[in-house]
mmCIF file of C-alpha atoms in Angstrom:
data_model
loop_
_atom_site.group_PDB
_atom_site.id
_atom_site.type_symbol
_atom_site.label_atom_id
_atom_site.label_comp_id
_atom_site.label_asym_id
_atom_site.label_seq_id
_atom_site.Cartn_x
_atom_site.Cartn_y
_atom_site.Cartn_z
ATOM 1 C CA UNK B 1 92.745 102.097 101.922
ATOM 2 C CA UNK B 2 95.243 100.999 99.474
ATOM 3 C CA UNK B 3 96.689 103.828 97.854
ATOM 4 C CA UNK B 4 96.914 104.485 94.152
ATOM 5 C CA UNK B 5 99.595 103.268 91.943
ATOM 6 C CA UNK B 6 102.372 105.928 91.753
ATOM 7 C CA UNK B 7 105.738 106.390 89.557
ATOM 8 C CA UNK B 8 108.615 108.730 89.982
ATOM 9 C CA UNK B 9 108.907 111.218 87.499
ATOM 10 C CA UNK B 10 110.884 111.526 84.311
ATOM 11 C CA UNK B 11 108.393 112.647 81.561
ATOM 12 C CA UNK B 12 104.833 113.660 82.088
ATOM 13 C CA UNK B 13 103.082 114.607 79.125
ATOM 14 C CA UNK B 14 99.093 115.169 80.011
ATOM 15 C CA UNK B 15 96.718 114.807 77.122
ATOM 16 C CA UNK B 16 93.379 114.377 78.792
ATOM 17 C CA UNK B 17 89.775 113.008 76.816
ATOM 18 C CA UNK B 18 86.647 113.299 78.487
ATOM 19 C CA UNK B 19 83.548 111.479 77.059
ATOM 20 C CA UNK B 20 80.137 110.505 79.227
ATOM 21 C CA UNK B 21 78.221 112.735 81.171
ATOM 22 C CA UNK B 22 77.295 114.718 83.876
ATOM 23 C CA UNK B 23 75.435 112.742 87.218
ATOM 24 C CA UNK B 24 73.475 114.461 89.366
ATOM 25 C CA UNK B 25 71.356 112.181 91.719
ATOM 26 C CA UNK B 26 68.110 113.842 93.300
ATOM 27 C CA UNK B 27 66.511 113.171 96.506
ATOM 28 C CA UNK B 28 64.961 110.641 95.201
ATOM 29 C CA UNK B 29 67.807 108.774 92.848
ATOM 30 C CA UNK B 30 67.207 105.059 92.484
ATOM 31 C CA UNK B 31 71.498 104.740 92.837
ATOM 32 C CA UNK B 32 73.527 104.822 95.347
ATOM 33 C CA UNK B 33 72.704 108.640 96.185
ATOM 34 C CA UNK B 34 75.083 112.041 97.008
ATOM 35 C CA UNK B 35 78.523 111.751 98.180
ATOM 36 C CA UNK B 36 78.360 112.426 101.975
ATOM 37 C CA UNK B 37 82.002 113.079 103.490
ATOM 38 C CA UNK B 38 82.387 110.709 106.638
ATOM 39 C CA UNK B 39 82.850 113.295 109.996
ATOM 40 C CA UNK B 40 86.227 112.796 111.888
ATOM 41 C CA UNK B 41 85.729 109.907 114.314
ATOM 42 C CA UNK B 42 84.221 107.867 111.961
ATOM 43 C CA UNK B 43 86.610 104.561 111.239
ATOM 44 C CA UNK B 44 86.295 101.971 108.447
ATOM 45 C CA UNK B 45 88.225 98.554 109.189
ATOM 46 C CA UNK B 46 89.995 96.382 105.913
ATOM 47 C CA UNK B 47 91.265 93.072 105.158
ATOM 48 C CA UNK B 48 94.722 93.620 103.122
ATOM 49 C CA UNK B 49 95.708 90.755 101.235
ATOM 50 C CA UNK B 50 98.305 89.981 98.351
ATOM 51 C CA UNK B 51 97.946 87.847 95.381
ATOM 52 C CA UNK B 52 100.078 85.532 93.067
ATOM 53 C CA UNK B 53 100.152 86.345 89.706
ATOM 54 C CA UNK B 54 97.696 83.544 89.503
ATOM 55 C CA UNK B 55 95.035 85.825 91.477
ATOM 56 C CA UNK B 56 94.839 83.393 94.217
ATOM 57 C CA UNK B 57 95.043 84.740 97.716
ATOM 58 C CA UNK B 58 98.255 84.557 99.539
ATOM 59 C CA UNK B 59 96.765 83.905 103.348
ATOM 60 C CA UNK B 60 100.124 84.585 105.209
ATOM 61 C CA UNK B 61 99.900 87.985 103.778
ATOM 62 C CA UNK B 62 96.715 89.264 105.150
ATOM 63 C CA UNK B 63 96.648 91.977 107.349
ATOM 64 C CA UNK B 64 93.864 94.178 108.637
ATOM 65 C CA UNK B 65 94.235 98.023 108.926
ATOM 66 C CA UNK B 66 91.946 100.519 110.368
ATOM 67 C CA UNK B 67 91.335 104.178 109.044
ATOM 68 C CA UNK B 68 90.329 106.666 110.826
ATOM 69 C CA UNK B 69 88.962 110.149 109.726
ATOM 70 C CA UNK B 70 90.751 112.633 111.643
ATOM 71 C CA UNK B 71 89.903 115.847 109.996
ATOM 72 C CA UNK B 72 87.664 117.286 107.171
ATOM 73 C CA UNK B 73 87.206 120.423 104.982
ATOM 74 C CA UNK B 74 90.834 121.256 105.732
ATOM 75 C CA UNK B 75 92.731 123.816 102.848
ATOM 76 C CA UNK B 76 95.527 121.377 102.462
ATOM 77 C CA UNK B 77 98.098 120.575 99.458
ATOM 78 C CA UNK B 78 96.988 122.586 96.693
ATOM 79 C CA UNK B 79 93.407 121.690 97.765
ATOM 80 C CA UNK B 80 90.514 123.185 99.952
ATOM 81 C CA UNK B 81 88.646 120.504 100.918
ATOM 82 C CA UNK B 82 90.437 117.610 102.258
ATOM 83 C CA UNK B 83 89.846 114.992 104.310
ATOM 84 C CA UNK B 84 92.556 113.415 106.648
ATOM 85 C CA UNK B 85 92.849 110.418 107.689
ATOM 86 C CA UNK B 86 94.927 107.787 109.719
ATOM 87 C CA UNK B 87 95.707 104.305 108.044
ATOM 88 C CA UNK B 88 96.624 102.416 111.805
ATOM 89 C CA UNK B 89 97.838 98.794 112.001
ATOM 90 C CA UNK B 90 95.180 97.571 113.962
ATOM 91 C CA UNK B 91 97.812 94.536 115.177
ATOM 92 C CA UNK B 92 100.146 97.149 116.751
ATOM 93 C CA UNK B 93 98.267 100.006 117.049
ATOM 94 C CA UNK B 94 100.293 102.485 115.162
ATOM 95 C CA UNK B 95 100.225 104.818 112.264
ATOM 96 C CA UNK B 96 101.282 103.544 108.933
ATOM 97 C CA UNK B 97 100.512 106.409 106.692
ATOM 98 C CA UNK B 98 98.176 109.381 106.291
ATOM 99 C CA UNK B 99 95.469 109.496 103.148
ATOM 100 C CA UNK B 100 94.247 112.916 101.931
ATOM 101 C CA UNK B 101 90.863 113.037 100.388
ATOM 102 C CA UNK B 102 89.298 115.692 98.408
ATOM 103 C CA UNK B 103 85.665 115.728 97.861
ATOM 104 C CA UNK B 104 85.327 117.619 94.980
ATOM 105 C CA UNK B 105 82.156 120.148 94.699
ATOM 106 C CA UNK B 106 80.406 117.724 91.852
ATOM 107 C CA UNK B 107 80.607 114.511 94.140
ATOM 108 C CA UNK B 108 83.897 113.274 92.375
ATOM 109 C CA UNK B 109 86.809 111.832 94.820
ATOM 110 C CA UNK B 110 90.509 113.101 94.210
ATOM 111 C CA UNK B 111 93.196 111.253 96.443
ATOM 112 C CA UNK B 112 96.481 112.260 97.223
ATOM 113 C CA UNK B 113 98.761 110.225 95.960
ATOM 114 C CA UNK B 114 102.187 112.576 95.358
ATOM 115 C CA UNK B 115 105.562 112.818 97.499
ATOM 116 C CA UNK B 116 105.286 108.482 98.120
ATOM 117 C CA UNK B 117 108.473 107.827 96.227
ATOM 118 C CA UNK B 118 106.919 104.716 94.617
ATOM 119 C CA UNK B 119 108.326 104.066 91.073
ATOM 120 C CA UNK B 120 108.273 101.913 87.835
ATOM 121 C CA UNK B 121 110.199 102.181 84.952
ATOM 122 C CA UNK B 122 110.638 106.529 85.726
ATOM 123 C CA UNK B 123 106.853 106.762 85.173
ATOM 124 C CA UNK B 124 104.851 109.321 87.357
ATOM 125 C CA UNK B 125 101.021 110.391 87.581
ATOM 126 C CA UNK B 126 99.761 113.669 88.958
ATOM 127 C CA UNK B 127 99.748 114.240 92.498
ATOM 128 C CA UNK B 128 95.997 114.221 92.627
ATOM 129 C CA UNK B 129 93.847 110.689 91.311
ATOM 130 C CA UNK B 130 90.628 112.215 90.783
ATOM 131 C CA UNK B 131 87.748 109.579 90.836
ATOM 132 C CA UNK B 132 84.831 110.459 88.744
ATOM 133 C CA UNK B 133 82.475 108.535 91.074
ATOM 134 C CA UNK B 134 79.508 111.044 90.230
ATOM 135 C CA UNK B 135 79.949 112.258 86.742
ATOM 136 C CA UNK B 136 80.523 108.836 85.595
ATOM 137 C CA UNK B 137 82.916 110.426 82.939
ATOM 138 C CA UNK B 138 85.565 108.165 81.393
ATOM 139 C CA UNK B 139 89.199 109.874 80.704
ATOM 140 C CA UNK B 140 92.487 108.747 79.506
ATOM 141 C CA UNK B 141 95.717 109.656 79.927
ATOM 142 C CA UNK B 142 99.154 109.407 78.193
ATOM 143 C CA UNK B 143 101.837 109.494 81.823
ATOM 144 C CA UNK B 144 104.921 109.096 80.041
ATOM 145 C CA UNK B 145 106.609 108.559 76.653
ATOM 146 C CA UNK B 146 110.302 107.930 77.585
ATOM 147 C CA UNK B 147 113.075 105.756 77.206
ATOM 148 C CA UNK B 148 113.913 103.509 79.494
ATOM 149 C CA UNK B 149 117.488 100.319 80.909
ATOM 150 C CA UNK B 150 116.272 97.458 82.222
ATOM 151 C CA UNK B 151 118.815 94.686 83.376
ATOM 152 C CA UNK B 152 119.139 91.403 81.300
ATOM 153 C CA UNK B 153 118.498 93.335 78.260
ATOM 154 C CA UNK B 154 121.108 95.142 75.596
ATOM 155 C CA UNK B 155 119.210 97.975 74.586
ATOM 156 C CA UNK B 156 117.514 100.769 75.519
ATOM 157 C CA UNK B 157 113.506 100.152 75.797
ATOM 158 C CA UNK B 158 110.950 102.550 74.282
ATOM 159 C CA UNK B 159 108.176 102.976 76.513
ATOM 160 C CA UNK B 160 105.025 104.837 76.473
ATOM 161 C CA UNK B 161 102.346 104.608 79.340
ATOM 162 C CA UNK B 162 98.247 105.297 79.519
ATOM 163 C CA UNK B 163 96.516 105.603 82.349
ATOM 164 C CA UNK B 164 92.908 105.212 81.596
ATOM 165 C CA UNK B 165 89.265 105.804 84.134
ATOM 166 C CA UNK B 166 86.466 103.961 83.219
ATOM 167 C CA UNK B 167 82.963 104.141 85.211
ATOM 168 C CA UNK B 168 81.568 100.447 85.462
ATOM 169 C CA UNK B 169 78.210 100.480 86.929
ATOM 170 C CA UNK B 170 76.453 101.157 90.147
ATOM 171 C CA UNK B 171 76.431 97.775 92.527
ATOM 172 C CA UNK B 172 75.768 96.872 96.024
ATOM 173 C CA UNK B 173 78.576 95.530 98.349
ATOM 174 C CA UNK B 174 78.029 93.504 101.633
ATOM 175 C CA UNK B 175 79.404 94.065 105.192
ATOM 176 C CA UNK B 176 78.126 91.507 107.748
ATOM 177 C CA UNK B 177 74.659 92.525 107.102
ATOM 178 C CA UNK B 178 74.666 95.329 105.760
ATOM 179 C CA UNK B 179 73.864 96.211 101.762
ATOM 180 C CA UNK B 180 75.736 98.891 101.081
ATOM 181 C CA UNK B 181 75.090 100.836 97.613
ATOM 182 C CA UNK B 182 78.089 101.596 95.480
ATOM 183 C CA UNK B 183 79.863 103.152 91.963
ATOM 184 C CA UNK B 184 82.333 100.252 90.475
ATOM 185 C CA UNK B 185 84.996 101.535 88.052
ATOM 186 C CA UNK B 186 87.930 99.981 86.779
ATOM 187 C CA UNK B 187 91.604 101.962 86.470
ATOM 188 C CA UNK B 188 94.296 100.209 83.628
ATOM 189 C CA UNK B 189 97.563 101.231 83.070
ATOM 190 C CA UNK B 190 99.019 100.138 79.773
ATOM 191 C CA UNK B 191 102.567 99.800 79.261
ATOM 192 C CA UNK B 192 103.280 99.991 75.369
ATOM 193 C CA UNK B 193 107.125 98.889 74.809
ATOM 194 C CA UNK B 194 109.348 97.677 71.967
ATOM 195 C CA UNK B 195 112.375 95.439 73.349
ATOM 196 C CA UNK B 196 114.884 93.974 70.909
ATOM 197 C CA UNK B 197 112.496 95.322 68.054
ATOM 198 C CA UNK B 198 109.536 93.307 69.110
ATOM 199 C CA UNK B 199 106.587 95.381 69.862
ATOM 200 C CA UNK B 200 105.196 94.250 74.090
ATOM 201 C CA UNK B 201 102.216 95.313 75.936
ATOM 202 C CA UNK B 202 101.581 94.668 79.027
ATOM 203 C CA UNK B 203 98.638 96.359 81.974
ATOM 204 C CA UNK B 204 97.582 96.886 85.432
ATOM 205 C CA UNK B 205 94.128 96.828 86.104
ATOM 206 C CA UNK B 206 92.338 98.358 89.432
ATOM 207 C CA UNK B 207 88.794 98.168 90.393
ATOM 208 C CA UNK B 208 87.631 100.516 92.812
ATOM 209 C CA UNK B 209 83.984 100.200 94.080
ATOM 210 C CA UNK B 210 83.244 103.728 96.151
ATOM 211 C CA UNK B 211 80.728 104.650 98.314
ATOM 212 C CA UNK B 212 79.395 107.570 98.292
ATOM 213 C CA UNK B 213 77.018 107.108 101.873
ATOM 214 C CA UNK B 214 79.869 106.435 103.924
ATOM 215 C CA UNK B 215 82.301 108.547 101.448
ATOM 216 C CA UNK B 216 84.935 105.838 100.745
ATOM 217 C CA UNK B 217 86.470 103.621 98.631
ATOM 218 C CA UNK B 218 85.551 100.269 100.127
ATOM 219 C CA UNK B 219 86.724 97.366 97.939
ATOM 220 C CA UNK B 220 90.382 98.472 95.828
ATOM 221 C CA UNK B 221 91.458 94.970 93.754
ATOM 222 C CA UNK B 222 94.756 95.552 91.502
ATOM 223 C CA UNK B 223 94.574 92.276 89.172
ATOM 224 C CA UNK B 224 98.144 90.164 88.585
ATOM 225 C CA UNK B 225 100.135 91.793 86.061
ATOM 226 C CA UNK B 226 101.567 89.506 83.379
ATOM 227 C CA UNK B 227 104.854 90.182 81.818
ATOM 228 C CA UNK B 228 104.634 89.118 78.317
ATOM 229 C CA UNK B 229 107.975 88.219 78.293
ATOM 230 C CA UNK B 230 110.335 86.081 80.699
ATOM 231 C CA UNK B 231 112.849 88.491 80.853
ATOM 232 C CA UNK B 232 110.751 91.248 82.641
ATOM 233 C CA UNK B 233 109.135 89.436 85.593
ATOM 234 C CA UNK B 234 105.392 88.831 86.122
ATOM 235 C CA UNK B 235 103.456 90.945 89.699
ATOM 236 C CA UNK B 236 101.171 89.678 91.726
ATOM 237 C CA UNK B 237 97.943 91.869 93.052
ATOM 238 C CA UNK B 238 96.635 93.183 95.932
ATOM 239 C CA UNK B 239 92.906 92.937 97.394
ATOM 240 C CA UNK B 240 91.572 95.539 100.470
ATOM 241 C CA UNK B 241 88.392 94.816 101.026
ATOM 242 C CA UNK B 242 86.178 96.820 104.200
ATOM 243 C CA UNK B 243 85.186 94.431 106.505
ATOM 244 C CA UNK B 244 83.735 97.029 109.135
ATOM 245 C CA UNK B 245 82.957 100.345 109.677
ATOM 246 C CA UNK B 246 81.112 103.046 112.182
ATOM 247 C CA UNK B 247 80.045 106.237 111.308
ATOM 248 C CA UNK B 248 79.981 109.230 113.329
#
């Protein structure tokens, strides 16, 4: 599973909003049901490819990894119900990472995403992403309001940074055949600058479609990002995708 997008620290400043409700699906829920943890054994196989910052696929890029739940309900970093499991390249056969799940006790996801070292600009997020899969609640937060060098250009940048959660809707999603029930939301990052006086946004968007029967995030798409401006360079995206999975 691709992990979330992380930043190294400078300034954090957390201002959190909640709006939406509380979900709590019954036996008998017309959605896709109760988050169910996976048990350790169970493995879920996915189809890693990059994109241009067109959004078309990039075929000599795609990769396919394996995960594999090794352990649940453990009391783990700063949390007391993780699950761990093994991301293995399924080409070589060996361990590329560890992901850390928490499955929080109203059905919402939180995943691990501190101590990575990834970075942008000096921006970080918390160490815990917490999905609201189940309470379908949407939240923003400001990450950073900082100042920020970036090469090519004379003076320093202003730069402020909002990471916002927004549920989408409740879907189904298609292995081989097999309809599988699932909670779409979409993550954005917006990057709010002013370079040489002129006033530049610019975002990242994710969209995460989880399933809460096999208790995974099975489809993680981070859209192209699009510098406004030629002097800051344009991203391409990323698509995992599950292509397989068993359940023990």
């Amino acid at each position: 599973m691709q992990k979330s997008i992380q930043f190294s620290v400078v300034t954090f400043l957390c201002a959190l909003i909640y709006t939406g409700c509380s979900y709590d699906p019954g036996p008998n829920s017309l959605g896709p049901g109760k988050t169910i943890p996976a048990k350790p054994g169970s493995t879920y196989t996915f189809k890693n490819v990059q994109t241009d910052t067109t959004g078309k696929a990039i075929d000599s890029t795609t990769r396919y990894t394996r995960d594999s739940v090794v352990a649940t309900g453990k009391d783990t970093l700063g949390r007391t119900n993780v699950t761990d499991i093994a991301n293995v390249d399924t080409t070589y056969g060996f361990v590329l990472s560890h992901t850390y799940l928490n499955f929080e006790s109203n059905g919402d996801l939180s995943v691990y995403v501190g101590g990575n070292g990834s970075s942008f600009a000096g921006v970080a997020l918390p160490d815990w992403r917490t999905y609201p899969m189940q309470t379908h609640t949407t939240f923003g937060v400001k990450v950073a309001d900082t100042t920020i060098t970036f090469p090519g250009i004379p003076l320093p940048i202003p730069l402020k940074v909002f990471d916002s959660m927004f549920y989408v809707n409740s879907g189904v999603y298609t292995v081989g055949t097999a309809s599988i029930p699932v909670f779409n939301m979409k993550e954005s990052l917006t990057y709010d600058a002013t370079i040489l006086f002129s006033a530049i946004t610019t975002s990242t968007a994710r969209h995460i479609s989880f399933s809460p029967s096999l208790g995974y995030i099975i489809s993680d798409i981070t859209d192209p990002t699009k510098s406004p401006i030629g002097a800051i360079p344009s991203f391409g995206g990323l698509e995992v995708t599950l292509i397989s999975y068993k359940l023990k």
